[in-house]
PDB file of C-alpha atoms and ligand atoms in Angstrom:
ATOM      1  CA  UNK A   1      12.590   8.361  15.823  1.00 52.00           C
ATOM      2  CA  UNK A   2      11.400   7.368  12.439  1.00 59.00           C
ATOM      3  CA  UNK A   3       7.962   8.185  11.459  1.00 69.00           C
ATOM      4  CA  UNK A   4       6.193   4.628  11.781  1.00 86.00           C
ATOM      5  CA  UNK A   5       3.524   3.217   9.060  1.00 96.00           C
ATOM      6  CA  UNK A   6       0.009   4.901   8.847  1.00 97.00           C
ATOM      7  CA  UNK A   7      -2.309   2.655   9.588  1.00 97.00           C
ATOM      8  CA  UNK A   8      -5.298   4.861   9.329  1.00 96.00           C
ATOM      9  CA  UNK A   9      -5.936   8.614   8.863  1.00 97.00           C
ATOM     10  CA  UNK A  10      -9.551   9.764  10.100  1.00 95.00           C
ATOM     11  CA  UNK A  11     -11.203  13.455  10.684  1.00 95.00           C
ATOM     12  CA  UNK A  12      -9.086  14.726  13.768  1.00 97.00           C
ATOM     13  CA  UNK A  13      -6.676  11.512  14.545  1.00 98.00           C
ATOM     14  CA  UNK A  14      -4.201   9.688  12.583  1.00 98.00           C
ATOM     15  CA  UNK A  15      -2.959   6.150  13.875  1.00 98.00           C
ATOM     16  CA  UNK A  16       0.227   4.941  13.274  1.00 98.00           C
ATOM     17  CA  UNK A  17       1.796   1.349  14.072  1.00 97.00           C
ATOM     18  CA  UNK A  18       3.357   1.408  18.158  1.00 97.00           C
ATOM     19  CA  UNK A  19       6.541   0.840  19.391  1.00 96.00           C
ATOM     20  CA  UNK A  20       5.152  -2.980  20.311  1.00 95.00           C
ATOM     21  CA  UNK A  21       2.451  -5.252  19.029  1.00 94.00           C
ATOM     22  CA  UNK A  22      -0.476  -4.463  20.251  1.00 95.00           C
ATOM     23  CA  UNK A  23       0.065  -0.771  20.701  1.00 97.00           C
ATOM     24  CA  UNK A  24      -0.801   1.849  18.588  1.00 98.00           C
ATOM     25  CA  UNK A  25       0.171   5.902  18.489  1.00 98.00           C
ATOM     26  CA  UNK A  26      -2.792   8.153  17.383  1.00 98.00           C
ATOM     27  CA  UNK A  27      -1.813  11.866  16.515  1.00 98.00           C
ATOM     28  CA  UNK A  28      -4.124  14.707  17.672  1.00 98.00           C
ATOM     29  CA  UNK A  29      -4.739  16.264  14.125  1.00 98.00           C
ATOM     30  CA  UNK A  30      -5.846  20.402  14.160  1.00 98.00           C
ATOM     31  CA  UNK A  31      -8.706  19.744  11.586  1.00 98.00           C
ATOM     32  CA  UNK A  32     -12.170  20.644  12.697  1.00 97.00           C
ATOM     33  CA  UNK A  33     -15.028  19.397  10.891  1.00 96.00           C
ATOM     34  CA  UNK A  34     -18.570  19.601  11.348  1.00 95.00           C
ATOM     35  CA  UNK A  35     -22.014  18.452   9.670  1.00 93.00           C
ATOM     36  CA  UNK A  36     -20.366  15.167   8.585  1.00 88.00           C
ATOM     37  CA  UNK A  37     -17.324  16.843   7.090  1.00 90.00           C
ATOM     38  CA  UNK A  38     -19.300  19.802   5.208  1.00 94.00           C
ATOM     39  CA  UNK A  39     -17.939  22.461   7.518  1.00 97.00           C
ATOM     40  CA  UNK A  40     -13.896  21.872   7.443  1.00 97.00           C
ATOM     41  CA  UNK A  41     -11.133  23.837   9.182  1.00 97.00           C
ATOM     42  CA  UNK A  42      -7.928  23.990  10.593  1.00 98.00           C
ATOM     43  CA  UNK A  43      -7.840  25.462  14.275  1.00 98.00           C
ATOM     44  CA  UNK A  44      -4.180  25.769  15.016  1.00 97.00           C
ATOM     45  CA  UNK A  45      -3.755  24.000  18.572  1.00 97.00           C
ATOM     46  CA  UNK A  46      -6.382  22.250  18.454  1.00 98.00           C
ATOM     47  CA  UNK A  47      -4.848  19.108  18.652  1.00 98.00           C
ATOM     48  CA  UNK A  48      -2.774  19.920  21.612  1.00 98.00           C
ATOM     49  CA  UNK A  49      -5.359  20.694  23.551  1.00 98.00           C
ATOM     50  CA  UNK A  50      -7.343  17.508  23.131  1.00 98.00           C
ATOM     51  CA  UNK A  51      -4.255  15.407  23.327  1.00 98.00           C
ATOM     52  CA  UNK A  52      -3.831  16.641  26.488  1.00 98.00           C
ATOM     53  CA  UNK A  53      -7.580  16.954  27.489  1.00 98.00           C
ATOM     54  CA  UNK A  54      -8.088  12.912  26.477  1.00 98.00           C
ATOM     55  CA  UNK A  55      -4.974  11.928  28.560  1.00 98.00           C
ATOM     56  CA  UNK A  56      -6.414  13.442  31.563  1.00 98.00           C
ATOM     57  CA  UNK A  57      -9.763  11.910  31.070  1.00 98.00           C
ATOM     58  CA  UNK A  58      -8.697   8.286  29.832  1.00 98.00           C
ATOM     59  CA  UNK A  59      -5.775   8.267  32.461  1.00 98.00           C
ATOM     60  CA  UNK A  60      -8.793   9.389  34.992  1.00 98.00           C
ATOM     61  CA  UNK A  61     -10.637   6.586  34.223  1.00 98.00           C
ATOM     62  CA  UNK A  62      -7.763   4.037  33.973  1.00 98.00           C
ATOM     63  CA  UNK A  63      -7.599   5.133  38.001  1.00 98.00           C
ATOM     64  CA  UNK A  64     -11.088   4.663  39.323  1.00 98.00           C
ATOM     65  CA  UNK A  65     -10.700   1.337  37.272  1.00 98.00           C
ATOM     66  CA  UNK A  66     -12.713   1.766  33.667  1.00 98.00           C
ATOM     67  CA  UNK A  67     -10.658   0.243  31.066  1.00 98.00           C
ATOM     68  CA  UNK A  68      -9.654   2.491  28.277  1.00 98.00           C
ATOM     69  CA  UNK A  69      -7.058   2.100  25.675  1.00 98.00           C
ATOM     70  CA  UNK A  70      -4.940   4.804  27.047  1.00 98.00           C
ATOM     71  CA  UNK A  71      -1.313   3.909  28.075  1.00 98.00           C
ATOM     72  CA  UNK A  72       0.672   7.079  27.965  1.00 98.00           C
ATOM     73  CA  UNK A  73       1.201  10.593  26.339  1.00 98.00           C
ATOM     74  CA  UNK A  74       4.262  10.521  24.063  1.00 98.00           C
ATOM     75  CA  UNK A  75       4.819  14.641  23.262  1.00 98.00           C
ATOM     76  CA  UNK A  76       2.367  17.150  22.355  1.00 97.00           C
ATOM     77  CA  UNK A  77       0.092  16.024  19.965  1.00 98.00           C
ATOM     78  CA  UNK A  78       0.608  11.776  19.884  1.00 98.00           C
ATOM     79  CA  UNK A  79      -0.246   9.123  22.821  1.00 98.00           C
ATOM     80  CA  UNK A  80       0.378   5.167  22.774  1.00 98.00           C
ATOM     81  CA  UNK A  81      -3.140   3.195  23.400  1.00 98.00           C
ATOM     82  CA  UNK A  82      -3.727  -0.576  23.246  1.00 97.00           C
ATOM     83  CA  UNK A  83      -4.637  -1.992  19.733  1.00 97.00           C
ATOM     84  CA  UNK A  84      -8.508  -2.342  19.527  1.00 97.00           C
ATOM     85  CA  UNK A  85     -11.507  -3.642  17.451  1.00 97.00           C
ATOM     86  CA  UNK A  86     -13.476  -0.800  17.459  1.00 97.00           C
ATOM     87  CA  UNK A  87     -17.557  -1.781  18.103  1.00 98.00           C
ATOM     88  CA  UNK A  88     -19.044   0.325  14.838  1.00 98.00           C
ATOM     89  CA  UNK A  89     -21.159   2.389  17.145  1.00 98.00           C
ATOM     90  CA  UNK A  90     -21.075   5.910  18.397  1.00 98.00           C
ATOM     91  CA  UNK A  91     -22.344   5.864  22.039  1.00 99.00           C
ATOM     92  CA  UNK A  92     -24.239   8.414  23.017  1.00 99.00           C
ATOM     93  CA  UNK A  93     -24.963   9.908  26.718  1.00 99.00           C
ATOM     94  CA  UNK A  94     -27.189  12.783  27.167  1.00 99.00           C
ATOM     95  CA  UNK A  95     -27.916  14.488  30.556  1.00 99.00           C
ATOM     96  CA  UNK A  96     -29.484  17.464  29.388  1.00 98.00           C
ATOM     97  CA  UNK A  97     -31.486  18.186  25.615  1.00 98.00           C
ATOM     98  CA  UNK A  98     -29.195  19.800  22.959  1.00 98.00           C
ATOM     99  CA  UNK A  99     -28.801  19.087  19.092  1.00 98.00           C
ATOM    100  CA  UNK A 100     -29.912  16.137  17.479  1.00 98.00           C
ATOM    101  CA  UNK A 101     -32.506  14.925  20.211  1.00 98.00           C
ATOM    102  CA  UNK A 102     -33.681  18.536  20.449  1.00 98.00           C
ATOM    103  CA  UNK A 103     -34.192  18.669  17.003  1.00 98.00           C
ATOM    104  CA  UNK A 104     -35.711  14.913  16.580  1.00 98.00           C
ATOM    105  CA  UNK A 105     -37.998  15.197  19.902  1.00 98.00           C
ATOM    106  CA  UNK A 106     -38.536  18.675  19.719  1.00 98.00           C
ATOM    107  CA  UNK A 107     -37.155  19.570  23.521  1.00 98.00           C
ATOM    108  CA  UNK A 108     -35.691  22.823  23.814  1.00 98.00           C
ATOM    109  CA  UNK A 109     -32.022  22.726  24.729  1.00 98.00           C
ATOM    110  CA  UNK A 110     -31.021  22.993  27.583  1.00 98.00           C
ATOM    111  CA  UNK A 111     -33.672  21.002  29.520  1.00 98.00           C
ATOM    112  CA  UNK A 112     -32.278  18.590  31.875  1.00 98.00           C
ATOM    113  CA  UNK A 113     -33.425  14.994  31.117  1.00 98.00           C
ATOM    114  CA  UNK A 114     -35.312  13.063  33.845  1.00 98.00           C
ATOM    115  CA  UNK A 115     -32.240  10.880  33.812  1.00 98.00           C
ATOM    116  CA  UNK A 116     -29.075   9.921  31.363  1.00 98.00           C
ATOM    117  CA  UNK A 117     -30.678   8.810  28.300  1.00 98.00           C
ATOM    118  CA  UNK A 118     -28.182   6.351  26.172  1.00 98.00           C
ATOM    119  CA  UNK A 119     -28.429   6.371  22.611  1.00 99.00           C
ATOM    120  CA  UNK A 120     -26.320   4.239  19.714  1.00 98.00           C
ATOM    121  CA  UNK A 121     -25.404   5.651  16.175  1.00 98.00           C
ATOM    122  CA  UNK A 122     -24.567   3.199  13.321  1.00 98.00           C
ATOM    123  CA  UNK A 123     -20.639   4.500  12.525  1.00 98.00           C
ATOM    124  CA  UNK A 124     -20.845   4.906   8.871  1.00 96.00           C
ATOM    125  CA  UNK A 125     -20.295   8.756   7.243  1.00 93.00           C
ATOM    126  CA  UNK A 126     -21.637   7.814   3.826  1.00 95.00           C
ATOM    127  CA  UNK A 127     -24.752   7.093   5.839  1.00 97.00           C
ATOM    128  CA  UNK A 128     -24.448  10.324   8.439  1.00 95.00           C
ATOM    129  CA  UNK A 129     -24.004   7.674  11.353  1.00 96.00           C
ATOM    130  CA  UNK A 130     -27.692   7.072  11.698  1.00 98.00           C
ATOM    131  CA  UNK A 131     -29.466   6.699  15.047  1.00 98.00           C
ATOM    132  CA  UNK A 132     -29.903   2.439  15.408  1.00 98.00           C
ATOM    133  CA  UNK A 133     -31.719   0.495  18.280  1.00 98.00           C
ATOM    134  CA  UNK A 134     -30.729  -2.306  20.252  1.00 98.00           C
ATOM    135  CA  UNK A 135     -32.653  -4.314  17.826  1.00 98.00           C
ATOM    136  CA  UNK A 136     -30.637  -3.553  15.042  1.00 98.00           C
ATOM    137  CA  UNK A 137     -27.205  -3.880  16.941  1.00 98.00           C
ATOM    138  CA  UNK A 138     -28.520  -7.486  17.551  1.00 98.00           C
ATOM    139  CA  UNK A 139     -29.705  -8.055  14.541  1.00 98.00           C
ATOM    140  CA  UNK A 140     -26.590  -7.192  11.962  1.00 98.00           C
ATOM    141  CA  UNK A 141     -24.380  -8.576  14.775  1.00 98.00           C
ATOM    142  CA  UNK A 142     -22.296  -5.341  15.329  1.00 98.00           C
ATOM    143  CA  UNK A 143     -22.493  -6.029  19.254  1.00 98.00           C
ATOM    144  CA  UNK A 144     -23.957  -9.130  21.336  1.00 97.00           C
ATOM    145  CA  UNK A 145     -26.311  -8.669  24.079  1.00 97.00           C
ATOM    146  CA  UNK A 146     -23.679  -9.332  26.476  1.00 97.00           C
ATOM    147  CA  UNK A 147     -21.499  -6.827  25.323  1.00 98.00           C
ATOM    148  CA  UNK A 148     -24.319  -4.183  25.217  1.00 98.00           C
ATOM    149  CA  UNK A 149     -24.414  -4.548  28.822  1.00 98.00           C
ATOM    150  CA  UNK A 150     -21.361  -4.204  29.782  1.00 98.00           C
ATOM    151  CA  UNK A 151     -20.767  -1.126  27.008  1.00 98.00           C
ATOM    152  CA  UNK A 152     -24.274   0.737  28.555  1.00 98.00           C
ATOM    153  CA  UNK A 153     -22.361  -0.502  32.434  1.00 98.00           C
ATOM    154  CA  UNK A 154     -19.211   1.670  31.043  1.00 98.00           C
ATOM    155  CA  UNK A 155     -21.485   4.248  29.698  1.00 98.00           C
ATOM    156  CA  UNK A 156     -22.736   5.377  33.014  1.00 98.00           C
ATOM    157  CA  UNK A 157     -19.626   5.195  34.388  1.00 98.00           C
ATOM    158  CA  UNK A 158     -18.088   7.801  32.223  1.00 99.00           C
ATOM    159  CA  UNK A 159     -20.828   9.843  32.685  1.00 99.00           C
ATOM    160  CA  UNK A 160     -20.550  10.002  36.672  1.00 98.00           C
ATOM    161  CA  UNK A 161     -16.729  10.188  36.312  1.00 98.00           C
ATOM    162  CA  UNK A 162     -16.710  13.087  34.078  1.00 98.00           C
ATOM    163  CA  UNK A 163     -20.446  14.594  35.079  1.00 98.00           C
ATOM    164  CA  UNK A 164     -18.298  14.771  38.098  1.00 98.00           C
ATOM    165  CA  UNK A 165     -14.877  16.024  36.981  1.00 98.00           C
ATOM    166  CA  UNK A 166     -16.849  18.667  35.079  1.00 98.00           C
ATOM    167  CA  UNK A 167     -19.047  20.155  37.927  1.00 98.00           C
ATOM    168  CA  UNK A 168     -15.982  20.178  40.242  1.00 98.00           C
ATOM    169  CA  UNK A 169     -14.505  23.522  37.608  1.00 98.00           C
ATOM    170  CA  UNK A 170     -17.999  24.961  36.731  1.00 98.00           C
ATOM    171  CA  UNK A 171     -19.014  22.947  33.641  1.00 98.00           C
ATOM    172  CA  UNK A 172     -21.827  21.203  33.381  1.00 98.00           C
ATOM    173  CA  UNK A 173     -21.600  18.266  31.018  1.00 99.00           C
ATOM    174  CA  UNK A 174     -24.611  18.309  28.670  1.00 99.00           C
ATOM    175  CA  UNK A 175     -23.641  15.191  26.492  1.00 99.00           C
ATOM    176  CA  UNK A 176     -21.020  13.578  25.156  1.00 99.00           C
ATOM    177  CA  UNK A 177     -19.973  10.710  22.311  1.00 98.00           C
ATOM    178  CA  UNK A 178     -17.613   7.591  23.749  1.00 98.00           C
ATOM    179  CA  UNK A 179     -16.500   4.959  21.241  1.00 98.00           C
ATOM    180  CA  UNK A 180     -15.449   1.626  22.359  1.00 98.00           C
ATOM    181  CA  UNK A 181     -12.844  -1.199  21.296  1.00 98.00           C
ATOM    182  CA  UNK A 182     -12.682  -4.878  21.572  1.00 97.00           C
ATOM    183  CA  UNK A 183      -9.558  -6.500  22.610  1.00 94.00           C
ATOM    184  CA  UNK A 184      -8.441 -10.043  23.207  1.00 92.00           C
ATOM    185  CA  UNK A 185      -6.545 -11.361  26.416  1.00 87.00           C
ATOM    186  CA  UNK A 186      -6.104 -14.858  25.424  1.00 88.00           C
ATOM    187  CA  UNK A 187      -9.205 -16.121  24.357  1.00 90.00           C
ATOM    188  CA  UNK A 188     -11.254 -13.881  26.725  1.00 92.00           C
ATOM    189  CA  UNK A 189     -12.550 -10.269  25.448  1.00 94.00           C
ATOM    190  CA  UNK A 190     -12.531  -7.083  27.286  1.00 96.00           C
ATOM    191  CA  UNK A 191     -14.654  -3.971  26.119  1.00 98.00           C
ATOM    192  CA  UNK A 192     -12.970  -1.021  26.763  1.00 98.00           C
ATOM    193  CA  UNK A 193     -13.038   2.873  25.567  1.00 98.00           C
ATOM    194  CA  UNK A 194     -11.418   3.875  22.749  1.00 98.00           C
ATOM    195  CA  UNK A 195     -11.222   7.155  20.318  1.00 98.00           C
ATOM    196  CA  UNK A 196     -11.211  10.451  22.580  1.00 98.00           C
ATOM    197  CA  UNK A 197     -12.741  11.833  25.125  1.00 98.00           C
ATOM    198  CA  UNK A 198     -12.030  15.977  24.669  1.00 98.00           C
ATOM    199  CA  UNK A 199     -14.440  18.778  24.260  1.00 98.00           C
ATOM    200  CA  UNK A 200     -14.857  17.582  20.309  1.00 98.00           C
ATOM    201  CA  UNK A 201     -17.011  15.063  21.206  1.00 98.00           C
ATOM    202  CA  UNK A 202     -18.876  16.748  24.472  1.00 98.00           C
ATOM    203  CA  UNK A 203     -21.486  19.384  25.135  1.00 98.00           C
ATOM    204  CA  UNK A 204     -19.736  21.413  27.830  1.00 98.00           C
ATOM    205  CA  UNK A 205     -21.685  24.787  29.608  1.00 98.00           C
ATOM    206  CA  UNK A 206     -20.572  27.172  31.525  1.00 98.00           C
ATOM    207  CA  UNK A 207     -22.626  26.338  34.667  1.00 98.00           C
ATOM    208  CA  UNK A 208     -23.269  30.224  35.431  1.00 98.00           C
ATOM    209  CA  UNK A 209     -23.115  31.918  32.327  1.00 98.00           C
ATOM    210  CA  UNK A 210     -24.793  29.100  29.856  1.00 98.00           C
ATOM    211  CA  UNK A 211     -21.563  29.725  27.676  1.00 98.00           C
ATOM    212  CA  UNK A 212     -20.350  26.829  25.399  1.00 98.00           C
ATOM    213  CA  UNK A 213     -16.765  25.562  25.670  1.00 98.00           C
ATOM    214  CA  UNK A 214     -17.116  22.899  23.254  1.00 98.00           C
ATOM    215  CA  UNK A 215     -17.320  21.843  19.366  1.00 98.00           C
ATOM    216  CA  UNK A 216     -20.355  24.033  18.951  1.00 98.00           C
ATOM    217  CA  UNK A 217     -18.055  26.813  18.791  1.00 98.00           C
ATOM    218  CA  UNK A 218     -17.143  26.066  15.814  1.00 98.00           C
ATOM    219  CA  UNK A 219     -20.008  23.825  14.709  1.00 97.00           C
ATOM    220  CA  UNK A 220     -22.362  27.503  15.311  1.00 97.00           C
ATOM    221  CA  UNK A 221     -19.422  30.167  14.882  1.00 97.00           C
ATOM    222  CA  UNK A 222     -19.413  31.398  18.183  1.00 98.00           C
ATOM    223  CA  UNK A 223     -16.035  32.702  18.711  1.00 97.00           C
ATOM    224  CA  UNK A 224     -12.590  30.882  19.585  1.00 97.00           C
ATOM    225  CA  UNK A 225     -12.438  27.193  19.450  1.00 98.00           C
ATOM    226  CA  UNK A 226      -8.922  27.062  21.333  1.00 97.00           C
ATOM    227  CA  UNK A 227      -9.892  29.591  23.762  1.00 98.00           C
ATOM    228  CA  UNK A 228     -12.635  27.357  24.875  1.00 98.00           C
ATOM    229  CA  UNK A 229     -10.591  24.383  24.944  1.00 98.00           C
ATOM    230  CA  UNK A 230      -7.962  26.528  26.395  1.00 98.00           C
ATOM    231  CA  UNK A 231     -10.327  27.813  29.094  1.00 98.00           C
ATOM    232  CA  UNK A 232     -11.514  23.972  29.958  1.00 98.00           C
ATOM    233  CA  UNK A 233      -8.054  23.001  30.096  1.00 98.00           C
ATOM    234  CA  UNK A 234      -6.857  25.912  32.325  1.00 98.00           C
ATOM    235  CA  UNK A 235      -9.620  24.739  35.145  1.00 98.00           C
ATOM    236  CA  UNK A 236      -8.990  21.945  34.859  1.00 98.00           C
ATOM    237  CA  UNK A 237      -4.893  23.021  36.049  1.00 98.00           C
ATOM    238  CA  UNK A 238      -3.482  21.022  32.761  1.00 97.00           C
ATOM    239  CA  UNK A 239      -1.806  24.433  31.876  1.00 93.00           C
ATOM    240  CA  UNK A 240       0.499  26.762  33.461  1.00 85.00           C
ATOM    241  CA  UNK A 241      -0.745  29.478  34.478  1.00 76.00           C
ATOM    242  CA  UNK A 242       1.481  32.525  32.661  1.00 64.00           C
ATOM    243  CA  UNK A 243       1.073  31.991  29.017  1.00 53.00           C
ATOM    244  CA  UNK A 244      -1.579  29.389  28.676  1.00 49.00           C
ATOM    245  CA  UNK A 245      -3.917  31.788  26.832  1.00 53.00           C
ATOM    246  CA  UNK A 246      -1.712  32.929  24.152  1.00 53.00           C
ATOM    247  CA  UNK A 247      -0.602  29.195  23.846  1.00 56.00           C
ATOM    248  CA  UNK A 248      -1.270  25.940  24.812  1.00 57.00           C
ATOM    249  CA  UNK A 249       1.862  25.168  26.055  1.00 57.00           C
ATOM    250  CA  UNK A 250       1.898  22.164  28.558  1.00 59.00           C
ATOM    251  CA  UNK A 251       2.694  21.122  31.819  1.00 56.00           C
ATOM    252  CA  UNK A 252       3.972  17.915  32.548  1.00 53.00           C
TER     253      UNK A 252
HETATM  254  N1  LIG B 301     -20.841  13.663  18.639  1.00 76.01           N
HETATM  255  C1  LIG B 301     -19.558  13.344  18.227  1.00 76.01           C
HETATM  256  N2  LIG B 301     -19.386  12.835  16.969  1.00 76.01           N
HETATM  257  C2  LIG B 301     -20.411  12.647  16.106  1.00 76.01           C
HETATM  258  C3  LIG B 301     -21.719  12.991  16.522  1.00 76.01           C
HETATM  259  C4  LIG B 301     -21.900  13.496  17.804  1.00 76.01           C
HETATM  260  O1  LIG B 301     -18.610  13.475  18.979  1.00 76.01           O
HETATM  261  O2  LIG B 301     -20.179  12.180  14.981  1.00 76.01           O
HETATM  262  C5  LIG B 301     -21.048  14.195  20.000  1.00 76.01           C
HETATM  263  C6  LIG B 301     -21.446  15.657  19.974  1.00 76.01           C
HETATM  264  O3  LIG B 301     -20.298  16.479  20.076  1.00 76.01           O
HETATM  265  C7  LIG B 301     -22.314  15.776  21.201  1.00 76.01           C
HETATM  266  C8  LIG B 301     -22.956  14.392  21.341  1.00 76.01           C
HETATM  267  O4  LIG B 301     -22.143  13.505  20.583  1.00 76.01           O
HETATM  268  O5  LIG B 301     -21.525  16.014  22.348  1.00 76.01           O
HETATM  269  C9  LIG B 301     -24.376  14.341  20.826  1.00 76.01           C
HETATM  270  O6  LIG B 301     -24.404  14.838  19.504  1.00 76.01           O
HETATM  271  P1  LIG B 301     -25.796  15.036  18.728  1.00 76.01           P
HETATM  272  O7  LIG B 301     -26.418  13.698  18.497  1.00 76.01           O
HETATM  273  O8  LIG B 301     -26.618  16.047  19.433  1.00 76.01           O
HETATM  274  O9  LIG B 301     -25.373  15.481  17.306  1.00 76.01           O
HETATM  275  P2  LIG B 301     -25.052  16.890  16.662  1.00 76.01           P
HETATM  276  O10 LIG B 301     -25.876  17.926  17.288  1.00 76.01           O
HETATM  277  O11 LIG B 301     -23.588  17.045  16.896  1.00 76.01           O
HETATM  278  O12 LIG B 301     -25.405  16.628  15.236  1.00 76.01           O
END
């Protein structure tokens, strides 16, 4: 097939032009970065792993009926999505304290919260994607009110879906970053979520032994990076079960 046009190249993605309008294929890069691109690396896998791991999530949520722009996987490291708008804001969901609102509040990590605290960052790296309120969202028009309610609506829902989906294998799912996309049927707009949803943009314990098996890995050099993806991929059954540690190989 011929490599298609670039339409964008970001940290860990690049997007290229689909197969039909209104479709676009994003590649799973292997680059990790960290501290707004000051810690950079390339963690061969990596983007195999996620590929895979944000299939099974999106494709989860496409089920129980929360519209993301997944369609399909194409091979190893690139899936087709749907085309979107994407809302300039990084939602957060926290269920427990851990890095930035430990630092900012001063609660030690690790402490659950008395119940899922939402938060919104303003997507711009020059400007370290600064923590915005409601207030601001309305006021520079990046979202309407109406859309903030349905985008805090499909907040939650990820959250049980994947609180959920973690617990079932042992994890517990401290926090996590969804982005989401606008996109037009007809004249009428539908929200849905965009991006990726892998362990490079969630806080994922070990429920008995405390141990991370996300991007802190990396972000705090504490080992491996693909053998904790690996090892939330393997319980989650997304790879076979011979020589999924040496590589991730996957399983259709
Ligand atoms: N996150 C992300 N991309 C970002 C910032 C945060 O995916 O640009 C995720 C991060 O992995 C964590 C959650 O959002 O799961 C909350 O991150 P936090 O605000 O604690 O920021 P950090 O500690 O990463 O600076």
């Amino acid at each position: 097939m011929a490599r298609r046009a670039k339409i964008y190249e970001g940290k860990a993605k690049i997007l290229y032009e689909g197969p039909e309008p209104g479709t676009v294929v994003q590649y799973f890069k292997d680059d990790a970065t960290a501290f707004n691109a000051e810690k950079k690396e390339v963690i061969e896998g990596k983007g195999v792993l996620n590929n895979r791991l944000s299939e099974f999530f999106m494709s989860g949520l496409n089920n129980i009926g929360v519209p993301t722009h997944f369609i399909k996987r194409l091979n190893m490291r690139e899936q087709l999505v749907r085309n979107c708008e994407i809302i300039p804001l990084e939602v957060v969901v926290r269920n427990y304290a851990a890095g930035s609102i430990s630092k900012r509040l001063g609660i030690e990590e690790g402490t659950q919260l008395p119940r899922p605290v939402v938060e919104y960052y303003y997507k711009d790296d020059s400007l370290g994607d600064p923590i915005v309120s409601e207030e601001h969202i309305a006021a520079f028009n990046w979202a309407s009110s109406q859309d903030m309610d349905d985008i805090l609506g499909l907040a939650l829902r990820v959250n049980d879906f994947l609180s959920g989906v973690m617990f079932s294998v042992g994890i517990k799912l401290v926090d996590f970053k969804i982005e989401i996309g606008r996109f037009f049927e007809g004249e009428y707009q539908r929200l849905l979520i965009a991006d990726e949803i892998s362990p490079d943009s969630c806080r994922l314990w070990d429920i008995k032994s405390g141990e991370k098996l996300d991007k802190d890995v990396f972000r705090r050099d504490l080992g491996s990076l693909t053998d904790a993806y690996t090892e939330v991929a393997n319980r989650l059954g997304l790879l076979p079960k011979t020589n999924s540690q040496i590589k991730p190989t996957l399983v259709r």
